[in-house]
Amino acid sequence: MQQPVIEEGSAAYEPSVRSYDDLFPALPESTTLNQSNNTMGQWGNNKMRVGSSVITQVFRLDNKLILPLGLDLVIPRVCWVSAGLYGICVTNINSSRSQGAVAVGAGVPFEERKLDGSQKFGEGESNHICANIMKETGAHIEISHGKDQSLTFLVTGKQNEVLEARRKILIHFQTQASKQISIPKEHHKWILGKKGDRLRELEKTTATKILVPPMNDTSELLTITGTKEGIEKAEHEIRVTSDQQSKKASERLNIPKHFHPFIVGPHNRNLAILIEETGARINVPPPSVMKDEIFIAGDKDGVSAAKAKIEEIYKNMEKKSTTVSVEVPKSQHKYVIGPKGQTIAEILETTGVSVEMPQSDSATGTITLRGPHEKLGLALSVVYEKANSVRSSDVDAPSWIHKYIIGRKGANIKEITQNLTKVHVEFTDKEDKIKIEGPPEEVEKAQEHIEAMARDLISRMSFLEMHVDPKLFKHIIGKSGANINKLKDEYNVVINIDESGLVRIEGNTNDVTQTQVELEQRIFKLENEKEKDVIIEQRHYRNIIGTKGDKIKEIRDKFNQVQIYFPGPGDRNDIVKVRGPKEDVDKCARHLEKLVKELNESSYQIDVPIYKQFHKFIIGKGGVNIRKIREETETKIDLPAEGDKNDVITITGKRENVEEAREKIRKIQDELENIVSEEITIPPKFYNSLIGTKGKLIHSIMEECGNVSIKFPTADSKSDKVTIRGPKEDVDRARKQLLDLANERQLASYTAEVRAKAQHHKFLIGKNGANIKKIRDSTGARIVFPSNADEDREVILIIGKKEAVEEAKAALEATIKDIDNIIEGEMQVEPRHHKHFVARRGEVLHKIADECGGVMISFPRPGVESDRVVLKGPKECIEAAKIRINEIILDLESMVTIECFIPQKHHRTVMGAKGHKVQGITSDFDVQIKFPDRDNQEEYTSHEQVNGDVNAEPVRYCDVIRVTGKAENCQKAKQALFDLVPITISVNVPSTYIVP
């Protein structure tokens, strides 16, 4: 910045550069300052370090120095007071600003201040102006008020923000001046810059406002408004830019287009040399641009030299060059031009003659040669040579046979062109032509071969198009293209199917005709087909499909014109689709419906509640009773497992057979025990209360009283008799409870609910209901647990008087809290037993967990030699699980495997239909029965007598049936198997009794 000129030695003289000691004279240290508080912070010996990452600038305005911050200075805090004496504001930049901030100082002397009517800064409009500037620019402004009434501003932020804030500060707080300068009009665009960017940057850095006249204004005056220093700096920068542009020049030369090649030279060499020698930029229009103008720009001297050289070349060639024209077929022009114009450049280089080609859209084939007269003959011969070096020819061939000429992976065309290396063959789908280019002799040979191949293909091949309903496409194509591929392979044709319904067949004429006939037959058949839905429950799919699909295969073979589609594994619907000829579809659908009807009839199922104590009598010794019922009624009868508390026997089969089996089983129960039926009188108005929500109350009474049967009369019978059926003792207990509950005062009772995990209910109930009975007896409240049919299996209902219900609820909640406390326990199980528990994805462990309240059981991983088993869950659950595991171990240790020798020819009879006989034995005696492999015919060495027959035939491995279970059960099962073996007895009958 320019400074006022002050004579050295005068009182106002100050050196242009001051030392640090001059700017910050040391102050005496004071312990008082160190110990006292100040608004600027705690005084002490700490030093403020202005990091070098802060970019700073120095501004000097009318001899007022603005501190150059960010020069990595260590300034003691005690020096801040000194800084204040000089009108300088210092702040800790590092502690309050982000990395990369810019701190700029701007000072305003008192004599240049714009006063707002206030003697103190911060009053009047000043504070609002600073706040607005910070808001508009994003910069941070700190101000110091000097004793001489001058202002010093410290502006911190990003570089653009700081410069803009500084400009606005000087505009608002310092008196402004204005100056006009004259700059040539053609230089204004360089001052403005692209989109005015350069002018805006200059205004920021100089804190001025610069007005440039618009483009349509002929004025050359620029107006600069700002501080004196800013105006001077802006003027200097503008004049520097103008001076630089004054040294530049440009020229536009009008040189006829046909002389441009001589100026540019072959391969642009002349132009490159000219640019290098003169330093000017020379723009010659490319051949495709029909302009005569050549533009030169750069320094005046370079432009002048380039202009003189270009004009010299032009005048010289204009004097000595002549032209000659030659007609060349348009198709051969490209060979004269060459790739990327290389051939024309070579002709210019070797002969000095320019070859002028007609425009690509011109119909004429005239080529003009321009150059020295003595060189035109040589250039003309070169042009003829190049034009005739390549011949172009066309072969007429329908586009659809192009692919056959090319061959698979180009095999046919490669065979033709393998010895004609310079020939180029082009096939176009849109034209019925094949284009051949290359040396004349090679083109002739290639054309001959291709024409011969085309004639042969046209004589023996044809194509045919037919329209098909698009909805039939999937059936014509087949799964994964099976149907269409079969046709292609069988007739060796190409078949293309378009989305619009167009089918195109290509190949030998006879093959195309046969393929058409085949397709038309299929289409006719498909158009006469129908699709029918057969509703079949998914539970029947296995029986209809059969093992490995053998049964459905029989149905498909029987109706071989029909396709049967079952829903996919993830598709949960009962619709089986049958498609094929209408008549066959109807027959197949009727067959399936009949099959489903039979399956429904044979899969009728009912549950028969039989008191648990009578199950063993229904089974009979060695399973004789249950086996007899099964055989007589041809039903499947499933009894609950030995440890299962469920007393329901499930019977499956035809409806009439199931009902017959049920009566036989009930008859056994009635004969074994005095089952009684008793009727009690209860007013119908109490029925709903007795039954309870979803029958919960009545079911709890039935379960508690030995699963007696309680039947209420129907609403339309108008009866008040409730029937109770079961063993006499259980009936008496149920009758007493029902009559007690029928008491009107008791029915108008209070109810409450308690929630507990379903797996914990058995521990709340206790063994044989001991725990729940204890609570019931002590409180008088009835506790109803949810059944398996309930949606919410965690809700326990308490019914009774309010006091009794509250007491029972508290007792249950206390027990539930104890059960919910999870602990960890462990036990020892010999590794030889581990496999039994973890087999079949831990089936046994899952069952134990379900029985024992969801306890978590962890056995050692395979390969780890350890007998430690970890259990996690409520204490009661863990103890119950331990007991159950020990019971299973005892059973495992008591298990044996015995062998039963039955000739293989009887195995099918022993198994029964679908294995129902042997399933009954396994269920009756809780054993596992394994039949041998039928293919193993080797003799089996045994020390036992087979069925007590010393003279029995040798035993083979395929005759040995193995039974595993408890010893006594295995023997019973073995005997049951022997009982199923058919016996053949020979009886001698006198001939007199034989009827001829």
PDB file of N, CA and C in Angstrom, residues 446-479:
ATOM      1  N   ALA A 446     -13.279 -64.304 -53.887  1.00  0.00           N
ATOM      2  CA  ALA A 446     -14.226 -64.366 -52.771  1.00  0.00           C
ATOM      3  C   ALA A 446     -15.657 -64.277 -53.276  1.00  0.00           C
ATOM      4  N   GLN A 447     -15.890 -63.388 -54.240  1.00  0.00           N
ATOM      5  CA  GLN A 447     -17.235 -63.237 -54.795  1.00  0.00           C
ATOM      6  C   GLN A 447     -17.712 -64.532 -55.436  1.00  0.00           C
ATOM      7  N   GLU A 448     -16.839 -65.185 -56.147  1.00  0.00           N
ATOM      8  CA  GLU A 448     -17.200 -66.445 -56.808  1.00  0.00           C
ATOM      9  C   GLU A 448     -17.628 -67.499 -55.792  1.00  0.00           C
ATOM     10  N   HIS A 449     -16.831 -67.644 -54.701  1.00  0.00           N
ATOM     11  CA  HIS A 449     -17.167 -68.645 -53.667  1.00  0.00           C
ATOM     12  C   HIS A 449     -18.487 -68.298 -52.973  1.00  0.00           C
ATOM     13  N   ILE A 450     -18.669 -67.046 -52.615  1.00  0.00           N
ATOM     14  CA  ILE A 450     -19.866 -66.648 -51.857  1.00  0.00           C
ATOM     15  C   ILE A 450     -21.109 -66.780 -52.726  1.00  0.00           C
ATOM     16  N   GLU A 451     -21.017 -66.396 -53.997  1.00  0.00           N
ATOM     17  CA  GLU A 451     -22.165 -66.539 -54.895  1.00  0.00           C
ATOM     18  C   GLU A 451     -22.555 -68.000 -55.063  1.00  0.00           C
ATOM     19  N   ALA A 452     -21.550 -68.863 -55.161  1.00  0.00           N
ATOM     20  CA  ALA A 452     -21.841 -70.304 -55.305  1.00  0.00           C
ATOM     21  C   ALA A 452     -22.536 -70.830 -54.053  1.00  0.00           C
ATOM     22  N   MET A 453     -22.045 -70.423 -52.889  1.00  0.00           N
ATOM     23  CA  MET A 453     -22.658 -70.872 -51.640  1.00  0.00           C
ATOM     24  C   MET A 453     -24.080 -70.329 -51.516  1.00  0.00           C
ATOM     25  N   ALA A 454     -24.280 -69.070 -51.903  1.00  0.00           N
ATOM     26  CA  ALA A 454     -25.614 -68.475 -51.814  1.00  0.00           C
ATOM     27  C   ALA A 454     -26.590 -69.194 -52.729  1.00  0.00           C
ATOM     28  N   ARG A 455     -26.155 -69.512 -53.963  1.00  0.00           N
ATOM     29  CA  ARG A 455     -27.044 -70.236 -54.892  1.00  0.00           C
ATOM     30  C   ARG A 455     -27.428 -71.592 -54.331  1.00  0.00           C
ATOM     31  N   ASP A 456     -26.450 -72.289 -53.743  1.00  0.00           N
ATOM     32  CA  ASP A 456     -26.724 -73.610 -53.177  1.00  0.00           C
ATOM     33  C   ASP A 456     -27.735 -73.521 -52.031  1.00  0.00           C
ATOM     34  N   LEU A 457     -27.543 -72.558 -51.143  1.00  0.00           N
ATOM     35  CA  LEU A 457     -28.437 -72.403 -49.987  1.00  0.00           C
ATOM     36  C   LEU A 457     -29.845 -72.032 -50.434  1.00  0.00           C
ATOM     37  N   ILE A 458     -29.942 -71.132 -51.417  1.00  0.00           N
ATOM     38  CA  ILE A 458     -31.267 -70.704 -51.880  1.00  0.00           C
ATOM     39  C   ILE A 458     -32.002 -71.861 -52.549  1.00  0.00           C
ATOM     40  N   SER A 459     -31.257 -72.752 -53.241  1.00  0.00           N
ATOM     41  CA  SER A 459     -31.895 -73.862 -53.959  1.00  0.00           C
ATOM     42  C   SER A 459     -32.453 -74.919 -53.018  1.00  0.00           C
ATOM     43  N   ARG A 460     -31.833 -75.137 -51.883  1.00  0.00           N
ATOM     44  CA  ARG A 460     -32.280 -76.243 -51.019  1.00  0.00           C
ATOM     45  C   ARG A 460     -32.896 -75.793 -49.687  1.00  0.00           C
ATOM     46  N   MET A 461     -32.817 -74.502 -49.391  1.00  0.00           N
ATOM     47  CA  MET A 461     -33.347 -74.036 -48.107  1.00  0.00           C
ATOM     48  C   MET A 461     -34.504 -73.078 -48.328  1.00  0.00           C
ATOM     49  N   SER A 462     -35.336 -73.002 -47.323  1.00  0.00           N
ATOM     50  CA  SER A 462     -36.458 -72.057 -47.364  1.00  0.00           C
ATOM     51  C   SER A 462     -36.821 -71.678 -45.935  1.00  0.00           C
ATOM     52  N   PHE A 463     -37.726 -70.740 -45.816  1.00  0.00           N
ATOM     53  CA  PHE A 463     -38.223 -70.360 -44.486  1.00  0.00           C
ATOM     54  C   PHE A 463     -39.734 -70.251 -44.550  1.00  0.00           C
ATOM     55  N   LEU A 464     -40.327 -70.292 -43.384  1.00  0.00           N
ATOM     56  CA  LEU A 464     -41.785 -70.241 -43.292  1.00  0.00           C
ATOM     57  C   LEU A 464     -42.144 -69.483 -42.020  1.00  0.00           C
ATOM     58  N   GLU A 465     -43.173 -68.661 -42.107  1.00  0.00           N
ATOM     59  CA  GLU A 465     -43.646 -67.892 -40.944  1.00  0.00           C
ATOM     60  C   GLU A 465     -45.099 -68.217 -40.677  1.00  0.00           C
ATOM     61  N   MET A 466     -45.422 -68.373 -39.399  1.00  0.00           N
ATOM     62  CA  MET A 466     -46.791 -68.656 -38.994  1.00  0.00           C
ATOM     63  C   MET A 466     -47.088 -67.924 -37.690  1.00  0.00           C
ATOM     64  N   HIS A 467     -48.333 -67.546 -37.511  1.00  0.00           N
ATOM     65  CA  HIS A 467     -48.737 -66.804 -36.316  1.00  0.00           C
ATOM     66  C   HIS A 467     -49.399 -67.752 -35.316  1.00  0.00           C
ATOM     67  N   VAL A 468     -49.001 -67.586 -34.046  1.00  0.00           N
ATOM     68  CA  VAL A 468     -49.496 -68.459 -32.971  1.00  0.00           C
ATOM     69  C   VAL A 468     -49.960 -67.561 -31.833  1.00  0.00           C
ATOM     70  N   ASP A 469     -51.014 -67.975 -31.157  1.00  0.00           N
ATOM     71  CA  ASP A 469     -51.493 -67.246 -29.978  1.00  0.00           C
ATOM     72  C   ASP A 469     -50.390 -67.245 -28.916  1.00  0.00           C
ATOM     73  N   PRO A 470     -49.928 -66.056 -28.465  1.00  0.00           N
ATOM     74  CA  PRO A 470     -48.820 -66.008 -27.497  1.00  0.00           C
ATOM     75  C   PRO A 470     -49.060 -66.806 -26.222  1.00  0.00           C
ATOM     76  N   LYS A 471     -50.316 -67.012 -25.827  1.00  0.00           N
ATOM     77  CA  LYS A 471     -50.591 -67.756 -24.595  1.00  0.00           C
ATOM     78  C   LYS A 471     -50.199 -69.232 -24.721  1.00  0.00           C
ATOM     79  N   LEU A 472     -49.987 -69.687 -25.983  1.00  0.00           N
ATOM     80  CA  LEU A 472     -49.582 -71.082 -26.184  1.00  0.00           C
ATOM     81  C   LEU A 472     -48.063 -71.246 -26.208  1.00  0.00           C
ATOM     82  N   PHE A 473     -47.333 -70.119 -26.176  1.00  0.00           N
ATOM     83  CA  PHE A 473     -45.877 -70.185 -26.306  1.00  0.00           C
ATOM     84  C   PHE A 473     -45.235 -71.113 -25.287  1.00  0.00           C
ATOM     85  N   LYS A 474     -45.629 -70.957 -24.020  1.00  0.00           N
ATOM     86  CA  LYS A 474     -44.962 -71.737 -22.969  1.00  0.00           C
ATOM     87  C   LYS A 474     -45.140 -73.237 -23.182  1.00  0.00           C
ATOM     88  N   HIS A 475     -46.272 -73.626 -23.783  1.00  0.00           N
ATOM     89  CA  HIS A 475     -46.500 -75.056 -24.031  1.00  0.00           C
ATOM     90  C   HIS A 475     -45.735 -75.526 -25.269  1.00  0.00           C
ATOM     91  N   ILE A 476     -45.595 -74.635 -26.254  1.00  0.00           N
ATOM     92  CA  ILE A 476     -44.817 -74.992 -27.448  1.00  0.00           C
ATOM     93  C   ILE A 476     -43.333 -75.086 -27.092  1.00  0.00           C
ATOM     94  N   ILE A 477     -42.873 -74.123 -26.311  1.00  0.00           N
ATOM     95  CA  ILE A 477     -41.453 -74.100 -25.923  1.00  0.00           C
ATOM     96  C   ILE A 477     -41.139 -75.214 -24.939  1.00  0.00           C
ATOM     97  N   GLY A 478     -42.023 -75.423 -23.954  1.00  0.00           N
ATOM     98  CA  GLY A 478     -41.788 -76.455 -22.956  1.00  0.00           C
ATOM     99  C   GLY A 478     -40.893 -75.974 -21.834  1.00  0.00           C
ATOM    100  N   LYS A 479     -40.785 -76.767 -20.801  1.00  0.00           N
ATOM    101  CA  LYS A 479     -39.961 -76.415 -19.639  1.00  0.00           C
ATOM    102  C   LYS A 479     -38.498 -76.358 -20.042  1.00  0.00           C
TER     103      LYS A 479
END
